[in-house]
Coordinates of C-alpha atoms in Angstrom, one line a residue:
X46 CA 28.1 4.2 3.9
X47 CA 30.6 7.1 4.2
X48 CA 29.4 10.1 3.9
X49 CA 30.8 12.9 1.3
X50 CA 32.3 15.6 2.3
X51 CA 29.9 18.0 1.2
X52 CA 27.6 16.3 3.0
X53 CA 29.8 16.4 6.5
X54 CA 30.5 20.1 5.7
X55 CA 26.5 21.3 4.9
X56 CA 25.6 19.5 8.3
X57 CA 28.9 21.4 10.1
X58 CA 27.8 24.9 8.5
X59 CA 23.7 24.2 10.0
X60 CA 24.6 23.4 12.8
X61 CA 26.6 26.5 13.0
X62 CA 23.9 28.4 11.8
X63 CA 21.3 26.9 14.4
X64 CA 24.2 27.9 17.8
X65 CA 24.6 31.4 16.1
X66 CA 20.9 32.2 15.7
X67 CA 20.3 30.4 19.7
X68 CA 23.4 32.4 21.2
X69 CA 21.6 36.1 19.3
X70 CA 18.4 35.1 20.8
X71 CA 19.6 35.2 24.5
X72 CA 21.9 37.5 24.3
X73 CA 19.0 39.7 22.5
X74 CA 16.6 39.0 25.4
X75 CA 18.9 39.7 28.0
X76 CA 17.1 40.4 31.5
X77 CA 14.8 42.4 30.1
X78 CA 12.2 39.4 28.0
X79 CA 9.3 42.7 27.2
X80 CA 11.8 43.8 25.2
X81 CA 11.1 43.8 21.5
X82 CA 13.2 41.2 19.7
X83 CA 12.6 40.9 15.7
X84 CA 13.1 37.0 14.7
X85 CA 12.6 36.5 10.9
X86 CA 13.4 32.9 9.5
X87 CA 13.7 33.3 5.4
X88 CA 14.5 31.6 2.4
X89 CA 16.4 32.9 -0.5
X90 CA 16.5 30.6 -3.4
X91 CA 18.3 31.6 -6.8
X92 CA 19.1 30.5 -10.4
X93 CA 22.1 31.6 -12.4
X94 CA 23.9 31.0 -15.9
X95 CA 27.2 32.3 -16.5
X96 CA 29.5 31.7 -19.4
X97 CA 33.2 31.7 -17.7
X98 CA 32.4 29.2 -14.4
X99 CA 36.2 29.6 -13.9
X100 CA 36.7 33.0 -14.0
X101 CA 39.8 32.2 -16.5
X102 CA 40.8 33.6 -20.1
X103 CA 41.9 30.2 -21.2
X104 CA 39.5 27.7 -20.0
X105 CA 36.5 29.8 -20.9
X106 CA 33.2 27.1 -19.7
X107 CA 29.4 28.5 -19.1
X108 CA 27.5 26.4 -16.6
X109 CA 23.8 26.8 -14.7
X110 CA 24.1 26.5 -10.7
X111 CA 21.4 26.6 -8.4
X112 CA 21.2 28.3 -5.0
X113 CA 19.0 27.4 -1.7
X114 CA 19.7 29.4 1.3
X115 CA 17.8 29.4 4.5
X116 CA 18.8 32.1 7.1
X117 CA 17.0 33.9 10.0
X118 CA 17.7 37.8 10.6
X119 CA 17.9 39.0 14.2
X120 CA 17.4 42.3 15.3
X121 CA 16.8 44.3 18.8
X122 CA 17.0 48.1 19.2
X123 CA 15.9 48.5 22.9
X124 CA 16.7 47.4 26.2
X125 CA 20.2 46.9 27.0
X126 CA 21.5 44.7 24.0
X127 CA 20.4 46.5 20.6
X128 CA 22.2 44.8 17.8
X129 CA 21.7 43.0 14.4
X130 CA 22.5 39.6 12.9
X131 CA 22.0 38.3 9.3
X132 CA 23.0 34.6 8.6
X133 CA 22.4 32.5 6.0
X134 CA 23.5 28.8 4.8
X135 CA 24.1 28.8 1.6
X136 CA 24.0 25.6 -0.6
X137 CA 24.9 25.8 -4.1
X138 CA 25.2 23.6 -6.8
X139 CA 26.0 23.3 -10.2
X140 CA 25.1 21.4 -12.9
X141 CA 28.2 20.9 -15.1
X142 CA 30.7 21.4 -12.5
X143 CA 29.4 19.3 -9.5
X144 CA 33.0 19.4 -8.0
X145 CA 32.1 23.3 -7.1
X146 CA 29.4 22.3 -5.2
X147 CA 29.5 23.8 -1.3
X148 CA 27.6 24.4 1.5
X149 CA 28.5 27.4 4.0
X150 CA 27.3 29.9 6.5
X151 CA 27.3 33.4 5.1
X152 CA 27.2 36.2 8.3
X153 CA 27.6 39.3 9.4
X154 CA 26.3 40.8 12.9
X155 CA 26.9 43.8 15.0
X156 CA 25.6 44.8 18.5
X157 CA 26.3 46.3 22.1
X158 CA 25.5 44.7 25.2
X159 CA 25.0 47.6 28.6
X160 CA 26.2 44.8 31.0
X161 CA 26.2 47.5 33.9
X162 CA 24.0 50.7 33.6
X163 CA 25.8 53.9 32.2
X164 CA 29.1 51.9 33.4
X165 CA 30.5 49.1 31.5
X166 CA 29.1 48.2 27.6
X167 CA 30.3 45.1 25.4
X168 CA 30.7 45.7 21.8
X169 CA 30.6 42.3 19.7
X170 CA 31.3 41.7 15.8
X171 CA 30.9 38.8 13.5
X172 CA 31.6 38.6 9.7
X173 CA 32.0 35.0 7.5
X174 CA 31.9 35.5 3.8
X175 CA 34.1 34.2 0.4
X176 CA 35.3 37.3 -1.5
X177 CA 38.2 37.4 -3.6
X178 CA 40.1 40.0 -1.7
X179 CA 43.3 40.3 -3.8
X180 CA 44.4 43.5 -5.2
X181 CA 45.5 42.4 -8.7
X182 CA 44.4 38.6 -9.2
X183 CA 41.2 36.8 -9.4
X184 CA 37.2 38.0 -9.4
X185 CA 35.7 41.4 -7.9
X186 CA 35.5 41.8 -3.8
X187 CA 32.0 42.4 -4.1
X188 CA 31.4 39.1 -6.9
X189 CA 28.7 37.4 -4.9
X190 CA 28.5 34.3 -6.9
X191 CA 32.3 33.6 -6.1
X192 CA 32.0 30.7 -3.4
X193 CA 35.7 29.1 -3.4
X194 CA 36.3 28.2 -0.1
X195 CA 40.0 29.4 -0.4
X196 CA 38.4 33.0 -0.2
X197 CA 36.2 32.7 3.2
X198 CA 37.5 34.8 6.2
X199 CA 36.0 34.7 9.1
X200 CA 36.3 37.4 12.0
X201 CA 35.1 37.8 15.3
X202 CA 35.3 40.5 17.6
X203 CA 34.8 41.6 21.3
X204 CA 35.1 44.3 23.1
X205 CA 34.0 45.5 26.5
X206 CA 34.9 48.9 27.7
X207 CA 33.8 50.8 30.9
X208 CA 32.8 54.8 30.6
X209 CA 32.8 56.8 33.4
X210 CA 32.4 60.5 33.9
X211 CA 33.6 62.7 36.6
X212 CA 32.6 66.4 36.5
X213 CA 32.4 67.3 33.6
X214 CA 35.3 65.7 32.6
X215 CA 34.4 62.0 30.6
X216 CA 36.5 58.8 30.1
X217 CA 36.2 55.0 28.9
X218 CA 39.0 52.2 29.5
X219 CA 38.3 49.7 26.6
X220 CA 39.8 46.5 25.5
X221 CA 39.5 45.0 21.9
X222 CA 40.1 41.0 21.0
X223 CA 39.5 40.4 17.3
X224 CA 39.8 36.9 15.7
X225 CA 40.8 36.3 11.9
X226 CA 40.6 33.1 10.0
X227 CA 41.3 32.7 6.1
X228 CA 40.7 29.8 3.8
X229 CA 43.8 31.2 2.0
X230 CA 47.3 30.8 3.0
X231 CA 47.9 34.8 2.4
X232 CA 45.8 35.3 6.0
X233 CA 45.7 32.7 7.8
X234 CA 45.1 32.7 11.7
X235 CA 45.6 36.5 13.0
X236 CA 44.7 37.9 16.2
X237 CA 44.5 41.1 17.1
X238 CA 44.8 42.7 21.0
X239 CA 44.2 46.1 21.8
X240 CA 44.4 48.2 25.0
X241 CA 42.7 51.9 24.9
X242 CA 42.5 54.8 27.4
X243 CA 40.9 58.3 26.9
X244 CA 39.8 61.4 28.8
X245 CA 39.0 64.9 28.6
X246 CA 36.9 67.6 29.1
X247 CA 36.8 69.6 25.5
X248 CA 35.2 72.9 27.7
X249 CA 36.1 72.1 31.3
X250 CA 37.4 75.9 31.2
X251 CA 34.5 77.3 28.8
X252 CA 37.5 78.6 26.4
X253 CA 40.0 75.9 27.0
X254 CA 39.6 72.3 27.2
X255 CA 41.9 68.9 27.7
X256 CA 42.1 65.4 26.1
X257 CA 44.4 62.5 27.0
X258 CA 44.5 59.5 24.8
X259 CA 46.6 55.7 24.8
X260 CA 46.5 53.2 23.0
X261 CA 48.5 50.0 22.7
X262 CA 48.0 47.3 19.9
X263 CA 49.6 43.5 19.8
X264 CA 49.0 41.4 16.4
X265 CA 49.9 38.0 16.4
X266 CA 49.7 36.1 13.0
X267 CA 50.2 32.7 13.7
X268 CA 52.0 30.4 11.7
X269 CA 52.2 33.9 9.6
X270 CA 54.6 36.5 8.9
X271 CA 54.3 39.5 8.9
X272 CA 56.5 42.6 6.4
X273 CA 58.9 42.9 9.4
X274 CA 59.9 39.2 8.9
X275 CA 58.3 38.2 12.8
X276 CA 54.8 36.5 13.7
X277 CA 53.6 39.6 15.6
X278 CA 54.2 43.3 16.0
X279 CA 52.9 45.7 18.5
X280 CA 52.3 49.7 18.4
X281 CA 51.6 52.1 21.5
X282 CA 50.1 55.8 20.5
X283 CA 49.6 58.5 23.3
X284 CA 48.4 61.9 22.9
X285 CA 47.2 64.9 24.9
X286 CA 45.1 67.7 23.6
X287 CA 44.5 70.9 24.3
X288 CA 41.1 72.7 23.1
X289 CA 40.6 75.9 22.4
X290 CA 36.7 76.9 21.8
X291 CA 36.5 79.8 19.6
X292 CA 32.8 80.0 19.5
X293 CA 30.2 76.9 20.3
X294 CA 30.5 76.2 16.8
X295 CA 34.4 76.2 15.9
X296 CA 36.8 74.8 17.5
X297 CA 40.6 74.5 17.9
X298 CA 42.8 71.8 18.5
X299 CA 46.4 71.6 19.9
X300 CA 48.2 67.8 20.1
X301 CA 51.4 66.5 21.8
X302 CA 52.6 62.5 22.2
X303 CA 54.7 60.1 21.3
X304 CA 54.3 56.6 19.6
X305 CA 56.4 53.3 18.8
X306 CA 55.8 50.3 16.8
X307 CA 58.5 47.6 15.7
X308 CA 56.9 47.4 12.2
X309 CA 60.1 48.0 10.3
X310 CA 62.2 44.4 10.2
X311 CA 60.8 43.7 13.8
X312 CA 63.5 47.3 14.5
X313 CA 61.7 49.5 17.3
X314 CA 61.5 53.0 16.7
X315 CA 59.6 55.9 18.0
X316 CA 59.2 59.1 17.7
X317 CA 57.0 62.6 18.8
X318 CA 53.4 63.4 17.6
X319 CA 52.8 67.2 17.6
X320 CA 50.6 68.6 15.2
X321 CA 46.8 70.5 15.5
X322 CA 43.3 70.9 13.9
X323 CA 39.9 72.1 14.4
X324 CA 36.1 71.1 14.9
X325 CA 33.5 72.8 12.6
X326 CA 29.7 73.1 12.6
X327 CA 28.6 76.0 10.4
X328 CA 25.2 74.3 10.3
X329 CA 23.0 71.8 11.7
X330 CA 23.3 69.3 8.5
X331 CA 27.6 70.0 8.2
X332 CA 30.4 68.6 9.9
X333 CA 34.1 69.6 9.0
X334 CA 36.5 68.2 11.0
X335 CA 41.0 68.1 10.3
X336 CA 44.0 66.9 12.1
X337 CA 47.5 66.8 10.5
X338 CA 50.4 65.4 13.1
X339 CA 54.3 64.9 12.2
X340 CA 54.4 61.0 12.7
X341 CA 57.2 58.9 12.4
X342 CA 56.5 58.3 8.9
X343 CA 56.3 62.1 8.1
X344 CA 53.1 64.0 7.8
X345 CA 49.9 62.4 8.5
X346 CA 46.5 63.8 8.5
X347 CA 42.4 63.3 8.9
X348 CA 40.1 65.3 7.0
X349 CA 35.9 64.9 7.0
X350 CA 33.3 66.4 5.3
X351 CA 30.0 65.9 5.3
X352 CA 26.9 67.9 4.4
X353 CA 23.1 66.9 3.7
X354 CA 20.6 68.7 2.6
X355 CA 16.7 68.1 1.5
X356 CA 17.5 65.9 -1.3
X357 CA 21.0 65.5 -1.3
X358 CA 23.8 64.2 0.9
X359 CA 27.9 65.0 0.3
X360 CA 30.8 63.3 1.4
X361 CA 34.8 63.6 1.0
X362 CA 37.7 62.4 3.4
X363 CA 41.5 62.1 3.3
X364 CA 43.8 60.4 5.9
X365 CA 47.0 59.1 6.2
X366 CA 48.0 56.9 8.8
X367 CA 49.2 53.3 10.0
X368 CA 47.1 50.6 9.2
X369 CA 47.3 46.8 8.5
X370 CA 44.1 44.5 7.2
X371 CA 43.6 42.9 10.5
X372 CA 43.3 46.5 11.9
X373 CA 40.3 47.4 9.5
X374 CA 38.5 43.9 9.7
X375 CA 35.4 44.5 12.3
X376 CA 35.9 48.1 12.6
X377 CA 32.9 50.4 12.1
X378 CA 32.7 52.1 8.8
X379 CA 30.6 54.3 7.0
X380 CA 27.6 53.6 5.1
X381 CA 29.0 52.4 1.6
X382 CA 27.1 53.5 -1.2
X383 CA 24.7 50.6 -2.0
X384 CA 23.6 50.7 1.4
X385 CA 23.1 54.4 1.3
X386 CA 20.9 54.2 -2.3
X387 CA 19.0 51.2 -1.1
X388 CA 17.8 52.9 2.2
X389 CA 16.5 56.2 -0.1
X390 CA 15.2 53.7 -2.7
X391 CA 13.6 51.6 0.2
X392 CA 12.4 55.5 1.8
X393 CA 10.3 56.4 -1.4
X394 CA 8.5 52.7 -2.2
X395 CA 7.0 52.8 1.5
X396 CA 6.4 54.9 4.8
X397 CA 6.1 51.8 6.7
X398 CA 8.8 50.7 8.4
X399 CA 8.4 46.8 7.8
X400 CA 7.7 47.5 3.9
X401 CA 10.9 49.6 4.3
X402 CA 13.0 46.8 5.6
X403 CA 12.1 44.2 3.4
X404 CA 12.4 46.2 0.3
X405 CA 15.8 47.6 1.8
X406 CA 17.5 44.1 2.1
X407 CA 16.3 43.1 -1.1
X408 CA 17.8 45.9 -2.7
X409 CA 20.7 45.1 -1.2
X410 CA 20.2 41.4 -2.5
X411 CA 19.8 43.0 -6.3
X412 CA 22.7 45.2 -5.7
X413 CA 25.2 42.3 -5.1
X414 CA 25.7 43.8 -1.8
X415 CA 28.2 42.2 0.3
X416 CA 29.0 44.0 4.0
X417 CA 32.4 42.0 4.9
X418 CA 33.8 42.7 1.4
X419 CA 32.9 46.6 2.1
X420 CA 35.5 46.3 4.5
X421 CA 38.5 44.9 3.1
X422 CA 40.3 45.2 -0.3
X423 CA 43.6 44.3 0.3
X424 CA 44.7 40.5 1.5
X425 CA 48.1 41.0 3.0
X426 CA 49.9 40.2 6.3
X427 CA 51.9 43.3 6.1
X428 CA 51.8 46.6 8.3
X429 CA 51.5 50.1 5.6
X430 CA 51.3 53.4 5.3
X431 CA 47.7 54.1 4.0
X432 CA 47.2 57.2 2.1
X433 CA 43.5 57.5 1.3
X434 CA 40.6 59.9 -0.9
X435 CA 37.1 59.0 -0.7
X436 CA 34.2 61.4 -1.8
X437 CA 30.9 60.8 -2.7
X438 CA 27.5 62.3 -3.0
X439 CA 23.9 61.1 -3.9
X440 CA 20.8 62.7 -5.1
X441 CA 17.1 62.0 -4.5
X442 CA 14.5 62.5 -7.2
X443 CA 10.6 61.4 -6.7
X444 CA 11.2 58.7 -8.9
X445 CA 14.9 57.9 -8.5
X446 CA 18.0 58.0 -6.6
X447 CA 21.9 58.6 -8.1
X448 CA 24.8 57.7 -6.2
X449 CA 28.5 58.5 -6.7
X450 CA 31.5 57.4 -4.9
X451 CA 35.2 57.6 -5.8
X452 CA 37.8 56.3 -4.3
X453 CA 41.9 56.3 -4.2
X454 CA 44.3 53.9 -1.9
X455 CA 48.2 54.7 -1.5
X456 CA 49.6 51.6 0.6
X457 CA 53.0 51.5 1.2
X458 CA 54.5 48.4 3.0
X459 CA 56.6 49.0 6.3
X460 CA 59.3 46.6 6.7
X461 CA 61.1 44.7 4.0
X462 CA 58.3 42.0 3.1
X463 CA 59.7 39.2 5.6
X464 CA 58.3 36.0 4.4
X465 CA 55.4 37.0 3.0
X466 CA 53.1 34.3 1.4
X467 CA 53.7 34.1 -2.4
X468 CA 49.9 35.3 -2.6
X469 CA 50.3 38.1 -0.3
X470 CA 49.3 41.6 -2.2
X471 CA 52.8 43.2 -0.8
X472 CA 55.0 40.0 -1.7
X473 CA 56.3 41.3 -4.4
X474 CA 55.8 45.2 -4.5
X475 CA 56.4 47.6 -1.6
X476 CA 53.3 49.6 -3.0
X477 CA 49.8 49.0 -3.8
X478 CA 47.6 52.3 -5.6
X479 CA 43.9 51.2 -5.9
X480 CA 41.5 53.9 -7.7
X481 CA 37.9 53.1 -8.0
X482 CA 34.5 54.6 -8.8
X483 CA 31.6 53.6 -8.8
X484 CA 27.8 55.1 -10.6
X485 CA 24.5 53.9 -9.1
X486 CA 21.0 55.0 -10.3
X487 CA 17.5 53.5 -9.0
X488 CA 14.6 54.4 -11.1
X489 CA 10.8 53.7 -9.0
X490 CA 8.6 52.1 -11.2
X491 CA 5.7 51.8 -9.3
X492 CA 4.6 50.3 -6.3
X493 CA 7.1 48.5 -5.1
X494 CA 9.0 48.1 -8.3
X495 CA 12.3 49.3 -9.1
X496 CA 15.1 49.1 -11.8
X497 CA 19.0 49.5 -10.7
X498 CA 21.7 50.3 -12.1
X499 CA 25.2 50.4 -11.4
X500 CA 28.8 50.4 -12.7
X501 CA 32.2 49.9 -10.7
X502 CA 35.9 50.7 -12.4
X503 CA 39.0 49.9 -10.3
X504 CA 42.6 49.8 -11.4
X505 CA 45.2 48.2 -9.0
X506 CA 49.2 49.0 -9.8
X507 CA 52.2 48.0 -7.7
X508 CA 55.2 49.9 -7.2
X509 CA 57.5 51.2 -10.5
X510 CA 58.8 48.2 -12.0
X511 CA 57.1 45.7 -10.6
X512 CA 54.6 45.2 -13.9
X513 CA 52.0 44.6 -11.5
X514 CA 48.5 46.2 -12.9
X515 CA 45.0 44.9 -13.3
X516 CA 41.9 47.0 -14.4
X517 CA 38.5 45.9 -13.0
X518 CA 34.9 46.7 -14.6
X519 CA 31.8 45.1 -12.7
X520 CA 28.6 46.1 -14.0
X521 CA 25.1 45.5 -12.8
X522 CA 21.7 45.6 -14.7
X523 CA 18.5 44.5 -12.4
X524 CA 15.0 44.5 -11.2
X525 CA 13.5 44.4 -8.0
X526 CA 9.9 44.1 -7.0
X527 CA 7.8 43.5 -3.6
X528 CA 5.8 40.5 -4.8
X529 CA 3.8 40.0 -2.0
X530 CA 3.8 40.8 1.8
X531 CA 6.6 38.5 2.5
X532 CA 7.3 37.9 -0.7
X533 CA 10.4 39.4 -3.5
X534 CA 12.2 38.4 -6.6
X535 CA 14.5 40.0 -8.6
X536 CA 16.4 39.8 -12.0
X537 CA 20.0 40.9 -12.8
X538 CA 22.4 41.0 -15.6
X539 CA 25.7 41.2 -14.6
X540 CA 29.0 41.7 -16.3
X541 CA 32.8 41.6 -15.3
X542 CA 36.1 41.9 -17.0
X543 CA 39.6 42.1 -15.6
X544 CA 42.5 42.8 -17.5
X545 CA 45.9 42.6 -15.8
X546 CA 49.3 41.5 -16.2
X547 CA 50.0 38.6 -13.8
X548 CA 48.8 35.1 -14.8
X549 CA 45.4 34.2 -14.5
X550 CA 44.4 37.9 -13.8
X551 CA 42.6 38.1 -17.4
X552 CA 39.2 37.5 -17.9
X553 CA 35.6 38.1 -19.1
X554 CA 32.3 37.0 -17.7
X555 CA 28.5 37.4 -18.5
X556 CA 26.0 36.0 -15.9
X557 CA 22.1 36.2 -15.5
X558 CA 20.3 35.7 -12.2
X559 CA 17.3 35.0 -11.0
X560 CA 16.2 35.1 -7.4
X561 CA 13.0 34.8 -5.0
X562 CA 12.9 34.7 -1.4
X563 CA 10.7 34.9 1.2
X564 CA 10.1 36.0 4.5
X565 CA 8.2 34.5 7.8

């Protein structure tokens, strides 16, 4: 009797599962077995309704699904591999629509490997998940209950790099290989290769200092093209800096180099950096830090802020620079703001740290969390220009926790748009503005009880012209409680609506969700 494909795929995706949690086990134990290594097998199950399956204005149809997913969470913080690793097989199916039915592997794993002692480290990355990723059509990025296989992306990445020091001069030669793979035709198969170099000595003179920096990046896309019109596009950056240490807690920065990328049409062109900034620690709990260079593409500039204090914790950065979404898949980032609310939430319920985890990834679980769709909000083969504000803060009550976070994207394409798939975010504008904002608030009930909150606006336009423009509004209503040792459930109202002006980019959805899980 043949088997159907459903079937074939579920026993593809556990097997997966079962090499990936093998291969984290002996890479987590390394030489050193009396190391601690954290195993914890769990099982999440969930029940939903919504009222617009499709996610479509004019085929409007509610349907129940169900949800079993068994995954294991890996986790080591000493001895020479220290690293993390959440995967889960997801198996969902629906009542109604039984041709939605899938089984997949949902992951997402970071860690670092000392191969050789103070010498050479290996960096590793690992991220599948199905989120909508388009700019203007389709559900939210962070829509858990989206499970079209069309929108699973799968990256991997490694990256070993040798640190040295020499005086009091330091240095590290590293090289990065990072794998893409898309369900939808927009990605595809990418590949990205990249070369770096630094050293310096920031006060090898007390007042003065040096830096020297390369680096040299190769993206191949496959079958794919990229805004230039080729299947891959390289860029080399060096720069030398000169410090200049006003006191131990200000600094000064002088910068020279030179760059070249064949981004425009597959055209080289290059050009001179020179620009400045400075370093600034007025206190123990601030960091100020800004850069602004003359680039190729005009100005371009980094600026950081942070500042905690008892209670409180504030954020805000600009930049403008090169970037592509195969450069920002698997690179480390931030802590986004559900992450950041559910560790303060997960801080007040309980002083132990075991209490703190499991309360902390069910949060997450309540939140509609999603790490690999914190990453990415663009799905394009094309090289831009990204011009981008994020600022945030939060605040920490007894009883609750309020987060903020804005945030504004200015992407402008480089290069003509080639052959860009028809679904490709730049195929038919040269500019993509994205503005978002998003309101969080955790009330403690008591014990280990909470009730969240939270409430996302996004508006994505293209270029002048274009009539390219869809306003998002994700809202999330939910409890979360500790039900027993090893033991949490939840309940969440959600709400989504998209309004926008290419087809199928209108809709509205309601959706209720129950979910227990448990852990061994």
């Amino acid at each position: 009797m043949r088997k159907s494909p459903e079937v074939v795929k579920g026993k593809l995706a556990l097997q997966v599962l079962k090499r990936v949690a093998v291969l984290s086990m002996v890479g987590g134990a390394g030489s050193a077995l009396a190391q601690t290594v954290t195993v914890t097998p769990s099982v999440e199950t969930r029940l939903s309704w919504t009222d617009n399956v499709g996610a479509s204005a004019q085929d409007k149809r509610q349907d129940w699904f169900a949800e079993i997913a068994p995954g294991i969470a890996i986790s080591r913080e000493s001895g020479r591999f220290s690293g993390r690793l959440n995967a889960e097989l997801r198996n969902v199916a629906y009542a109604s629509e039984s041709d939605r039915n899938t089984s997949f592997v949902a992951l997402q794993g970071r860690g670092q490997l000392e191969a050789v002692e103070n010498l050479l480290f290996v960096d590793m990355d690992a991220a599948i998940s199905r989120n909508n990723l388009s700019a203007f059509t389709g559900r939210s990025s962070v829509d858990t209950l989206n499970t079209d296989e069309n929108d699973e992306t799968r990256t991997w990445s490694l990256a070993p790099r040798m640190q040295f020091r020499y005086g009091d001069a330091e240095g590290s030669l590293g090289y990065l290989s990072r794998w893409v793979d898309s369900g939808g035709s927009a990605l595809g198969q990418q590949r990205l290769s990249q070369w770096t170099a630094q050293a310096g000595s920031p006060s090898a003179f007390r007042v003065l200092g040096w830096g020297l920096n390369y680096s040299r990046s190769d993206s191949d896309y496959g079958s794919s093209t990229t805004s230039g019109g080729s299947n891959s596009v390289n860029k080399e950056v060096g720069r030398a800096t000169l410090y200049i240490n006003v006191t131990p807690q200000f600094r000064l920065r002088a910068i020279g180099g030179r760059e070249s990328n064949d981004y425009a049409n597959g055209r080289k062109e290059s050009g001179t950096i020179y620009g400045g900034g400075f370093d600034w620690n007025p206190t123990e709990r601030t960091i100020i830090e800004a850069t602004t260079e003359e680039r190729i593409f005009g100005r371009g500039y980094d600026f950081r802020f942070n500042h905690r204090m008892a209670r409180s914790s504030w954020n805000l950065q600009f930049s403008k620079d090169f970037s592509s979404g195969l450069e920002s898949f698997g690179q480390s980032r931030q802590l986004t703001q559900q992450e950041r609310l559910c560790a303060q939430i997960a801080a007040l319920v309980s002083s132990d740290p075991a209490q703190q985890e499991q309360f902390y990834q069910s949060c997450l679980v309540a939140l509609g969390f999603d790490p690999f769709a914190a990453r990415q909000t663009l799905r394009s083969n094309a090289q831009f220009i990204d011009k981008s504000m994020q600022a945030g803060f939060s605040l920490t009550g007894v009883r609750n926790v309020l987060s903020f976070t804005l945030m504004r994207s200015d992407r402008t394409r480089v290069g003509s748009g080639g052959s860009l798939a028809t679904d490709d975010d730049f195929a038919n504008t040269d500019r993509v503005l994205t503005t978002a904002g998003t309101v969080a608030l955790s009330h403690r009930l008591s014990g280990y009880s909470s009730l969240n909150f939270s409430v996302t606006r996004e508006r994505s336009e293209g270029a002048s012209g274009t009539n390219l423009d869809t306003r998002r509004l994700f809202m999330l209503v939910g409890l979360t409680t500790q039900l027993g040792p090893n033991t949490y459930g939840g309940l969440n109202y959600r709400y989504q609506r998209s309004d926008g002006s290419s087809a199928g980019s209108d809709f509205t959805e309601n959706s209720i969700t129950a979910n227990l899980g448990m852990r061994f």
